[in-house]
Amino acid sequence: MNTRRKIRKLKLRVLLLILMCFSLNAIAFSWGDIVENIFRKASTTTPTVTVSIIDFPSSLVPGEVFDVTVNYSTNFYQTGHRGRLYLEIIDVSTSNVIQRLYKDNNGTGYNSASGSVTFTTSIPDEYAGVYFRAYMSPMEMNPWIVEHYLSYPRDGSYPYLWSGNGVTHDIYYRGSLILSDNTPGNACYCVGITYETFMDAYEVYNSTYGFDSIAGMSVDDMRAFRRVWYIVGGSVGDKGAVEAIVNYNVGFEITDWDQALDGDFVQFWRHSGSGHSVIFREWVRDTDDTIIGINYWSTQSSTNGIGFHTEYFGETSGVNPSQIYIGRVVKPPDADDWQNRYCDDDTSSTPTPVVLPSPTPTSTPSPTPTPSPTPTPSPTPSPTPSPTPTVTPTPQPHLIAHYTFDTDEEGWQFKGNLKPFDEPTSLSEPGHLGLNPAGSTNCFSYWVSPEVTIENGHLYRARWLVSSSATDPDQTVLFRLRVNQKDSWQAWNRVVNSYNSQAPSDSTPRWYDVYFNPVVTGVSDNKIELSFDIMSFSDNDDTTTWLYLEEVLVEEIY
């Protein structure tokens, strides 16, 4: 009798749970979903990270190459996350960042329990002193992808239809049409909706941070990338989206299932030979914590279009566990990586002085002796003076690009309409390029240069001559100077604030330098672009004034 009473109570609780679930309009759960949720293991572990600078120079000489070593520890092996490690060199006098370097383990990030990373660089200019700052930041695109897929309704208004291109709107990349929406209404199919989600999420990200490409891909690259994602001409067992992500340097493959995160892209195959392109949510586990199924977001007939669904593994039916492929998209370094950091460490309490090298003593030539008088009528020849030692000249930087804008833009292009930011007013006049926030404090856009060819193992310097129409430099709008390496996601930048007398004015144009030492691994990443960014986000700046780019040089230091 006691057992029957317990069963009745359990039935009532399950019925109450069902009623509560059906009262939620956002998500419609089936009875199977409710049972499966009992066995889901939600990851509640919070990422914890520490970094420490363990080795840095006690003094520096301009132009001298030096190392800084950073140790890190993480619990990413438990949470599935990855991290990108940064090192900044900061001027003690102004607190300006002189250099910003990063490493991310060849695009796959750091996720081991502990490790050590060494940065090698130099500072060619003289400063009173510098200190170093290290930090680790997230590198996954997953939050952007999750936010976007959750924006789709899951009420049948985006039905499943295996026809056409499988997308719900036209897909553009760098101004060119990649796919047209050629199905009625909001109908879509799996590879189409996952590709659309990838493209839409990345477009929002690029607009936010002022990027105009995905991993440096050209339009033709994107068309080829899309074909791999769709497994065009492929066969059962192909990796689809995961292969595209890896082959085009958009991210990396996850082979340890416990490392999978919400927002990863998955291509799996069933024993029947049918496949599915989905976005991972979580694993379904049994009471022994063994993974027995996958819960995902996609579009399928079983959910009447876009929705969440669960499928189970099997030995002869269901999902084939040996043909589950997981890929993660990685974002490039951006302006919020410092703000979003996991942790940081710096050497500000023990700054490193920068000293000029001791001058090399110059040899003084021996004086010419005066000849002694001689009774001999034959003249005595004067002794030959000792030769003056040859002084080895200091190597001069090699100029590889120079822009003066004397007649036109010289190949520079204005990039505007970067939603959700307001577009500034731009101009091109003989002698300079200009940007004006037009009164907005939510303004971001930029001028970008043509591609410049670089080589591996060299130190370069980019120099910008910038002026402003502001009479007070402390009223000049915030701007940023960037060097972006194509296809490798490396970037170096300098942000100029409207305080500490670092900004230019109408009477005092100023030169700003950014040093960079790119790692070139192939012909696809031997190009850089220079950018001149306006970033009007402060109420204290004069948002009616102009910023002018007067001249730009790119020099090879050694």
Short mmCIF file of C-alpha atoms in Angstrom, two decimals, residues 55-513:
data_model
loop_
_atom_site.label_atom_id
_atom_site.label_comp_id
_atom_site.label_asym_id
_atom_site.label_seq_id
_atom_site.Cartn_x
_atom_site.Cartn_y
_atom_site.Cartn_z
CA ASP A 55 60.50 36.13 -16.41
CA PHE A 56 61.03 39.59 -17.87
CA PRO A 57 64.06 41.83 -18.47
CA SER A 58 65.37 44.01 -15.65
CA SER A 59 66.38 46.69 -18.19
CA LEU A 60 65.94 47.26 -21.92
CA VAL A 61 67.86 48.82 -24.76
CA PRO A 62 65.85 50.15 -27.75
CA GLY A 63 65.99 47.68 -30.63
CA GLU A 64 67.27 44.83 -28.48
CA VAL A 65 65.31 41.56 -28.78
CA PHE A 66 64.11 40.16 -25.45
CA ASP A 67 61.82 37.47 -24.02
CA VAL A 68 58.95 37.61 -21.54
CA THR A 69 57.64 34.32 -20.14
CA VAL A 70 54.10 33.90 -18.83
CA ASN A 71 52.78 30.94 -16.84
CA TYR A 72 49.09 30.03 -16.83
CA SER A 73 46.79 27.54 -15.13
CA THR A 74 43.18 26.73 -16.05
CA ASN A 75 40.36 24.31 -15.38
CA PHE A 76 39.35 24.45 -19.06
CA TYR A 77 39.90 20.69 -19.28
CA GLN A 78 36.77 20.46 -17.09
CA THR A 79 34.67 23.23 -18.64
CA GLY A 80 35.57 22.75 -22.32
CA HIS A 81 36.66 26.38 -22.89
CA ARG A 82 39.83 27.64 -24.59
CA GLY A 83 41.86 30.80 -23.96
CA ARG A 84 43.97 33.30 -25.89
CA LEU A 85 47.01 34.71 -24.05
CA TYR A 86 48.03 38.37 -24.41
CA LEU A 87 51.14 40.33 -23.51
CA GLU A 88 51.10 44.13 -23.52
CA ILE A 89 54.07 46.47 -23.16
CA ILE A 90 52.98 49.69 -21.47
CA ASP A 91 54.74 53.05 -21.23
CA VAL A 92 55.19 53.91 -17.54
CA SER A 93 54.96 57.67 -18.17
CA THR A 94 51.69 57.69 -20.14
CA SER A 95 50.11 54.26 -19.44
CA ASN A 96 49.76 53.89 -23.21
CA VAL A 97 50.05 50.40 -24.67
CA ILE A 98 53.17 50.36 -26.85
CA GLN A 99 52.74 46.81 -28.13
CA ARG A 100 50.01 44.19 -27.85
CA LEU A 101 51.02 40.62 -28.65
CA TYR A 102 49.02 37.43 -28.40
CA LYS A 103 49.40 33.69 -28.79
CA ASP A 104 46.63 31.13 -29.14
CA ASN A 105 48.37 27.80 -29.79
CA ASN A 106 47.99 28.01 -33.59
CA GLY A 107 44.33 28.93 -33.39
CA THR A 108 43.25 26.13 -31.04
CA GLY A 109 43.74 28.02 -27.76
CA TYR A 110 45.15 26.94 -24.42
CA ASN A 111 43.13 24.54 -22.29
CA SER A 112 45.62 22.44 -20.34
CA ALA A 113 45.83 22.49 -16.56
CA SER A 114 49.01 24.58 -16.72
CA GLY A 115 51.62 25.77 -19.16
CA SER A 116 54.25 28.33 -20.04
CA VAL A 117 54.37 30.67 -23.05
CA THR A 118 57.30 32.87 -24.11
CA PHE A 119 56.86 36.07 -26.11
CA THR A 120 59.80 37.45 -28.11
CA THR A 121 59.84 41.08 -29.22
CA SER A 122 61.72 44.41 -29.02
CA ILE A 123 60.95 48.10 -28.54
CA PRO A 124 62.87 50.28 -31.00
CA ASP A 125 62.05 53.64 -29.38
CA GLU A 126 63.36 55.10 -26.14
CA TYR A 127 61.02 55.34 -23.14
CA ALA A 128 61.70 56.24 -19.53
CA GLY A 129 60.46 52.83 -18.57
CA VAL A 130 57.88 50.16 -19.36
CA TYR A 131 55.98 47.45 -17.59
CA PHE A 132 54.37 44.26 -18.86
CA ARG A 133 50.77 43.09 -18.58
CA ALA A 134 49.57 39.57 -19.34
CA TYR A 135 46.01 38.29 -19.48
CA MET A 136 43.95 35.45 -20.89
CA SER A 137 40.61 35.99 -22.65
CA PRO A 138 37.90 33.83 -24.23
CA MET A 139 38.29 33.05 -27.92
CA GLU A 140 35.10 31.11 -28.75
CA MET A 141 32.44 32.51 -31.08
CA ASN A 142 29.89 30.34 -29.24
CA PRO A 143 28.10 33.15 -27.31
CA TRP A 144 27.33 34.95 -30.58
CA ILE A 145 26.12 31.74 -32.22
CA VAL A 146 23.92 30.75 -29.25
CA GLU A 147 22.39 34.22 -29.04
CA HIS A 148 21.53 34.07 -32.73
CA TYR A 149 20.00 30.58 -32.85
CA LEU A 150 17.86 31.40 -29.80
CA SER A 151 16.38 34.32 -31.76
CA TYR A 152 14.55 31.96 -34.13
CA PRO A 153 10.98 31.02 -33.11
CA ARG A 154 10.40 27.32 -32.45
CA ASP A 155 6.67 27.29 -33.08
CA GLY A 156 6.51 25.79 -36.57
CA SER A 157 6.72 29.15 -38.36
CA TYR A 158 10.13 28.09 -39.76
CA PRO A 159 9.16 24.69 -41.23
CA TYR A 160 11.46 21.97 -42.50
CA LEU A 161 11.60 21.59 -46.30
CA TRP A 162 14.28 19.70 -48.23
CA SER A 163 14.23 22.02 -51.23
CA GLY A 164 16.22 24.91 -52.68
CA ASN A 165 19.15 26.41 -50.78
CA GLY A 166 17.78 25.77 -47.29
CA VAL A 167 18.13 29.34 -45.98
CA THR A 168 15.47 31.79 -44.84
CA HIS A 169 17.04 34.93 -46.36
CA ASP A 170 19.68 35.87 -48.92
CA ILE A 171 23.23 35.38 -47.66
CA TYR A 172 25.82 38.02 -48.59
CA TYR A 173 29.54 38.14 -47.91
CA ARG A 174 31.72 41.21 -48.52
CA GLY A 175 28.97 42.66 -50.68
CA SER A 176 28.50 39.58 -52.92
CA LEU A 177 25.54 37.21 -52.95
CA ILE A 178 26.53 33.73 -51.77
CA LEU A 179 23.10 32.07 -51.51
CA SER A 180 19.61 33.19 -52.41
CA ASP A 181 16.49 32.39 -50.41
CA ASN A 182 14.60 30.38 -53.03
CA THR A 183 12.08 28.50 -50.89
CA PRO A 184 8.60 29.66 -49.90
CA GLY A 185 8.09 31.42 -46.57
CA ASN A 186 10.65 30.56 -43.90
CA ALA A 187 11.18 26.96 -45.00
CA CYS A 188 14.71 25.61 -44.49
CA TYR A 189 16.75 22.47 -44.07
CA CYS A 190 19.61 21.50 -41.75
CA VAL A 191 22.83 22.52 -43.52
CA GLY A 192 21.13 25.68 -44.72
CA ILE A 193 19.97 26.89 -41.30
CA THR A 194 23.29 26.06 -39.57
CA TYR A 195 25.22 27.87 -42.32
CA GLU A 196 22.82 30.83 -42.09
CA THR A 197 23.31 30.95 -38.32
CA PHE A 198 27.09 30.91 -38.73
CA MET A 199 27.02 33.72 -41.31
CA ASP A 200 24.50 35.89 -39.45
CA ALA A 201 26.25 35.57 -36.09
CA TYR A 202 29.61 36.42 -37.64
CA GLU A 203 28.14 39.40 -39.48
CA VAL A 204 26.87 40.83 -36.19
CA TYR A 205 30.29 40.25 -34.62
CA ASN A 206 32.16 41.88 -37.53
CA SER A 207 29.86 44.89 -37.48
CA THR A 208 30.43 45.31 -33.75
CA TYR A 209 34.22 45.26 -33.97
CA GLY A 210 34.85 46.75 -37.41
CA PHE A 211 36.02 43.62 -39.24
CA ASP A 212 35.02 42.98 -42.84
CA SER A 213 35.91 39.32 -43.41
CA ILE A 214 35.79 35.87 -41.86
CA ALA A 215 39.31 34.53 -41.33
CA GLY A 216 40.45 36.64 -44.27
CA MET A 217 38.40 34.63 -46.78
CA SER A 218 37.77 36.11 -50.21
CA VAL A 219 34.35 35.86 -51.85
CA ASP A 220 35.54 32.86 -53.90
CA ASP A 221 36.88 31.26 -50.71
CA MET A 222 33.48 31.73 -49.07
CA ARG A 223 31.69 30.08 -51.98
CA ALA A 224 34.03 27.09 -51.71
CA PHE A 225 33.65 27.10 -47.91
CA ARG A 226 29.85 26.96 -48.28
CA ARG A 227 30.09 23.96 -50.65
CA VAL A 228 32.18 22.04 -48.13
CA TRP A 229 29.67 22.92 -45.37
CA TYR A 230 26.84 21.58 -47.56
CA ILE A 231 28.89 18.45 -48.48
CA VAL A 232 28.33 19.25 -52.17
CA GLY A 233 29.74 16.34 -54.15
CA GLY A 234 30.63 14.56 -50.91
CA SER A 235 29.48 11.29 -49.43
CA VAL A 236 28.18 9.65 -46.27
CA GLY A 237 30.65 10.08 -43.43
CA ASP A 238 32.00 13.47 -44.54
CA LYS A 239 32.49 16.11 -41.84
CA GLY A 240 30.62 18.92 -43.59
CA ALA A 241 30.61 22.07 -41.44
CA VAL A 242 33.48 20.76 -39.31
CA GLU A 243 35.68 20.19 -42.35
CA ALA A 244 34.89 23.70 -43.62
CA ILE A 245 35.69 25.24 -40.23
CA VAL A 246 39.07 23.48 -40.02
CA ASN A 247 40.16 23.76 -43.68
CA TYR A 248 39.49 27.51 -43.87
CA ASN A 249 41.06 28.39 -40.49
CA VAL A 250 37.76 29.46 -38.96
CA GLY A 251 38.22 27.25 -35.92
CA PHE A 252 39.18 23.72 -34.91
CA GLU A 253 37.75 20.24 -34.39
CA ILE A 254 36.74 18.94 -30.96
CA THR A 255 37.61 15.26 -30.54
CA ASP A 256 37.07 14.95 -26.78
CA TRP A 257 33.29 14.85 -26.30
CA ASP A 258 33.56 16.23 -22.77
CA GLN A 259 35.00 19.44 -24.29
CA ALA A 260 31.88 20.18 -26.41
CA LEU A 261 30.06 23.44 -25.64
CA ASP A 262 26.68 24.92 -26.46
CA GLY A 263 27.16 26.63 -29.84
CA ASP A 264 29.56 24.11 -31.40
CA PHE A 265 28.67 22.90 -34.90
CA VAL A 266 28.07 19.18 -35.38
CA GLN A 267 27.74 16.91 -38.39
CA PHE A 268 26.60 13.39 -37.52
CA TRP A 269 25.47 10.31 -39.42
CA ARG A 270 22.99 7.60 -38.56
CA HIS A 271 23.39 3.89 -39.16
CA SER A 272 20.73 4.26 -41.86
CA GLY A 273 23.09 6.43 -43.89
CA SER A 274 21.20 9.68 -43.33
CA GLY A 275 23.04 12.65 -41.83
CA HIS A 276 22.22 15.84 -39.98
CA SER A 277 23.86 19.27 -39.55
CA VAL A 278 23.08 20.69 -36.10
CA ILE A 279 24.29 23.02 -33.34
CA PHE A 280 25.26 21.25 -30.14
CA ARG A 281 23.40 21.97 -26.89
CA GLU A 282 24.38 19.17 -24.52
CA TRP A 283 24.93 15.46 -24.19
CA VAL A 284 22.30 13.10 -22.83
CA ARG A 285 23.74 10.74 -20.20
CA ASP A 286 22.44 7.72 -18.34
CA THR A 287 22.58 7.20 -14.59
CA ASP A 288 26.18 5.95 -14.91
CA ASP A 289 27.15 9.26 -16.55
CA THR A 290 27.72 7.54 -19.90
CA ILE A 291 26.85 9.63 -22.96
CA ILE A 292 23.97 7.94 -24.75
CA GLY A 293 22.60 10.71 -26.97
CA ILE A 294 22.86 14.27 -28.21
CA ASN A 295 20.51 17.20 -27.69
CA TYR A 296 20.78 19.81 -30.42
CA TRP A 297 19.23 22.77 -32.27
CA SER A 298 18.43 22.52 -35.98
CA THR A 299 15.48 22.09 -38.31
CA GLN A 300 13.87 18.69 -38.84
CA SER A 301 10.47 17.22 -39.62
CA SER A 302 10.16 15.73 -36.11
CA THR A 303 9.97 19.24 -34.59
CA ASN A 304 7.98 20.76 -37.47
CA GLY A 305 10.99 22.87 -38.46
CA ILE A 306 13.41 24.78 -36.25
CA GLY A 307 13.56 23.42 -32.72
CA PHE A 308 15.46 21.43 -30.11
CA HIS A 309 15.64 17.68 -30.51
CA THR A 310 17.37 14.65 -29.01
CA GLU A 311 18.66 11.54 -30.77
CA TYR A 312 20.21 8.47 -29.21
CA PHE A 313 23.19 6.35 -30.17
CA GLY A 314 22.94 2.74 -31.21
CA GLU A 315 25.01 -0.13 -32.50
CA THR A 316 22.85 -0.83 -35.55
CA SER A 317 20.24 1.94 -35.52
CA GLY A 318 20.03 5.55 -34.41
CA VAL A 319 23.09 7.81 -34.43
CA ASN A 320 26.39 6.16 -35.26
CA PRO A 321 28.73 7.30 -32.43
CA SER A 322 31.79 6.75 -34.63
CA GLN A 323 30.54 9.38 -37.09
CA ILE A 324 29.93 12.40 -34.85
CA TYR A 325 32.09 15.39 -35.77
CA ILE A 326 32.25 18.58 -33.68
CA GLY A 327 33.74 21.92 -34.76
CA ARG A 328 34.20 25.17 -32.85
CA VAL A 329 34.35 28.62 -34.46
CA VAL A 330 36.95 31.00 -33.04
CA LYS A 331 36.72 34.78 -33.07
CA PRO A 332 39.68 37.03 -33.86
CA PRO A 333 41.24 39.26 -31.17
CA ASP A 334 39.03 42.30 -30.57
CA ALA A 335 38.83 45.51 -28.57
CA ASP A 336 36.88 43.87 -25.72
CA ASP A 337 39.35 41.07 -24.95
CA TRP A 338 40.84 43.08 -22.08
CA GLN A 339 37.41 43.85 -20.66
CA ASN A 340 36.31 40.21 -21.02
CA ARG A 341 39.54 38.71 -19.66
CA TYR A 342 39.51 35.79 -17.25
CA CYS A 343 42.42 37.20 -15.23
CA ASP A 344 45.57 39.32 -15.53
CA ASP A 345 48.98 40.02 -14.02
CA ASP A 346 51.41 42.92 -14.49
CA THR A 347 54.84 44.15 -13.45
CA SER A 348 53.82 47.76 -12.73
CA SER A 349 55.28 47.51 -9.23
CA THR A 350 58.72 46.72 -10.72
CA PRO A 351 58.91 48.68 -13.99
CA THR A 352 61.70 47.98 -16.45
CA PRO A 353 63.90 51.00 -17.27
CA VAL A 354 64.75 51.64 -20.92
CA VAL A 355 68.28 52.93 -21.41
CA LEU A 356 70.23 54.06 -24.44
CA PRO A 357 73.09 51.77 -25.47
CA SER A 358 76.56 52.87 -24.44
CA PRO A 359 78.21 54.77 -27.31
CA THR A 360 80.92 52.94 -29.20
CA PRO A 361 84.21 54.82 -28.74
CA THR A 362 85.48 56.43 -31.93
CA SER A 363 89.16 55.87 -32.73
CA THR A 364 91.16 59.12 -32.99
CA PRO A 365 93.60 59.13 -35.92
CA SER A 366 97.27 59.57 -35.04
CA PRO A 367 98.52 63.14 -35.69
CA THR A 368 100.78 63.72 -38.68
CA PRO A 369 104.36 64.22 -37.37
CA THR A 370 106.33 67.35 -38.36
CA PRO A 371 109.40 66.38 -40.44
CA SER A 372 112.80 67.20 -38.85
CA PRO A 373 115.13 69.51 -40.83
CA THR A 374 117.90 67.70 -42.66
CA PRO A 375 121.16 68.94 -44.20
CA THR A 376 120.52 66.76 -47.18
CA PRO A 377 119.20 68.75 -50.12
CA SER A 378 116.91 65.88 -51.00
CA PRO A 379 113.51 66.51 -49.48
CA THR A 380 112.41 64.08 -46.86
CA PRO A 381 108.88 62.78 -47.62
CA SER A 382 106.29 63.39 -44.97
CA PRO A 383 105.18 60.28 -43.11
CA THR A 384 101.78 58.90 -44.15
CA PRO A 385 99.23 59.60 -41.41
CA SER A 386 97.52 56.65 -39.76
CA PRO A 387 94.17 55.92 -41.50
CA THR A 388 90.99 57.09 -39.82
CA PRO A 389 88.94 54.04 -38.76
CA THR A 390 85.77 53.46 -40.76
CA VAL A 391 82.63 53.88 -38.64
CA THR A 392 79.94 51.30 -39.42
CA PRO A 393 76.74 53.19 -40.23
CA THR A 394 73.59 52.44 -38.24
CA PRO A 395 71.17 50.45 -40.42
CA GLN A 396 68.29 52.60 -41.60
CA PRO A 397 64.70 51.35 -41.78
CA HIS A 398 63.70 50.09 -45.22
CA LEU A 399 60.58 51.84 -46.53
CA ILE A 400 58.09 49.37 -48.02
CA ALA A 401 54.93 51.53 -48.24
CA HIS A 402 54.29 55.28 -48.14
CA TYR A 403 50.96 57.13 -48.43
CA THR A 404 50.68 60.93 -48.60
CA PHE A 405 47.18 61.29 -50.16
CA ASP A 406 48.47 64.18 -52.28
CA THR A 407 46.06 63.52 -55.16
CA ASP A 408 43.63 60.78 -54.10
CA GLU A 409 42.95 58.01 -51.56
CA GLU A 410 45.88 55.93 -52.93
CA GLY A 411 43.83 52.74 -52.61
CA TRP A 412 42.51 53.39 -49.10
CA GLN A 413 38.79 52.63 -48.66
CA PHE A 414 36.23 54.01 -46.24
CA LYS A 415 34.26 51.35 -44.31
CA GLY A 416 31.01 52.79 -43.02
CA ASN A 417 27.53 51.65 -42.01
CA LEU A 418 28.85 49.25 -39.35
CA LYS A 419 25.66 48.63 -37.40
CA PRO A 420 24.77 49.09 -34.58
CA PHE A 421 27.13 52.09 -34.65
CA ASP A 422 26.40 55.45 -36.25
CA GLU A 423 28.31 56.19 -39.43
CA PRO A 424 30.71 59.15 -39.31
CA THR A 425 31.17 61.74 -42.02
CA SER A 426 34.21 60.96 -44.16
CA LEU A 427 36.21 62.98 -46.63
CA SER A 428 39.14 62.66 -48.99
CA GLU A 429 40.99 65.86 -49.83
CA PRO A 430 44.47 66.46 -51.27
CA GLY A 431 46.84 65.82 -48.40
CA HIS A 432 44.65 63.83 -46.02
CA LEU A 433 41.73 61.52 -45.29
CA GLY A 434 39.16 62.62 -42.70
CA LEU A 435 36.60 61.27 -40.25
CA ASN A 436 34.03 63.26 -38.24
CA PRO A 437 31.59 61.70 -35.69
CA ALA A 438 28.86 64.16 -36.75
CA GLY A 439 27.83 64.75 -33.14
CA SER A 440 27.44 61.05 -32.27
CA THR A 441 28.84 59.30 -29.18
CA ASN A 442 27.96 55.91 -30.67
CA CYS A 443 30.13 56.19 -33.75
CA PHE A 444 32.62 53.71 -35.22
CA SER A 445 34.09 53.34 -38.70
CA TYR A 446 37.45 53.43 -40.41
CA TRP A 447 39.68 53.94 -43.44
CA VAL A 448 41.58 50.80 -44.51
CA SER A 449 44.70 50.60 -46.68
CA PRO A 450 45.51 48.38 -49.64
CA GLU A 451 47.34 45.15 -48.81
CA VAL A 452 51.06 45.42 -48.02
CA THR A 453 53.36 42.40 -48.47
CA ILE A 454 55.46 41.33 -45.48
CA GLU A 455 58.00 38.61 -44.70
CA ASN A 456 58.55 36.26 -41.80
CA GLY A 457 61.15 36.97 -39.12
CA HIS A 458 61.26 40.73 -39.59
CA LEU A 459 60.38 43.60 -37.29
CA TYR A 460 58.22 46.31 -38.87
CA ARG A 461 57.04 49.76 -37.90
CA ALA A 462 53.85 51.42 -39.13
CA ARG A 463 53.75 55.21 -38.66
CA TRP A 464 50.64 57.38 -38.81
CA LEU A 465 50.72 61.20 -38.94
CA VAL A 466 47.39 62.36 -37.46
CA SER A 467 45.96 65.82 -36.89
CA SER A 468 42.67 67.15 -35.55
CA SER A 469 40.53 70.23 -35.96
CA ALA A 470 40.18 70.43 -32.17
CA THR A 471 41.93 73.40 -30.55
CA ASP A 472 42.29 71.46 -27.30
CA PRO A 473 43.88 67.98 -27.68
CA ASP A 474 41.93 66.79 -24.63
CA GLN A 475 38.76 67.30 -26.70
CA THR A 476 39.95 65.17 -29.62
CA VAL A 477 37.77 62.13 -30.34
CA LEU A 478 39.20 58.71 -29.41
CA PHE A 479 40.84 56.93 -32.34
CA ARG A 480 42.72 53.70 -32.97
CA LEU A 481 45.53 52.73 -35.34
CA ARG A 482 45.58 49.09 -36.41
CA VAL A 483 47.77 46.61 -38.29
CA ASN A 484 45.84 43.46 -39.26
CA GLN A 485 47.63 40.43 -40.69
CA LYS A 486 45.50 38.80 -43.36
CA ASP A 487 44.31 35.21 -42.83
CA SER A 488 46.12 34.72 -39.50
CA TRP A 489 43.97 36.88 -37.15
CA GLN A 490 47.04 38.59 -35.75
CA ALA A 491 46.58 42.26 -35.02
CA TRP A 492 48.56 45.10 -33.46
CA ASN A 493 47.01 48.40 -32.51
CA ARG A 494 47.42 51.63 -30.62
CA VAL A 495 44.50 53.47 -29.04
CA VAL A 496 44.89 57.24 -28.60
CA ASN A 497 42.74 58.71 -25.83
CA SER A 498 41.68 62.32 -25.42
CA TYR A 499 43.64 62.80 -22.21
CA ASN A 500 47.23 62.75 -20.95
CA SER A 501 48.07 65.13 -23.84
CA GLN A 502 48.48 62.20 -26.23
CA ALA A 503 46.01 63.36 -28.87
CA PRO A 504 46.78 65.76 -31.74
CA SER A 505 45.25 69.21 -32.24
CA ASP A 506 44.83 71.65 -35.11
CA SER A 507 48.22 73.16 -34.37
CA THR A 508 50.12 70.00 -33.42
CA PRO A 509 49.91 66.98 -35.75
CA ARG A 510 51.55 63.94 -34.17
CA TRP A 511 53.26 60.78 -35.33
CA TYR A 512 52.10 57.49 -33.80
CA ASP A 513 54.04 54.25 -34.17
#
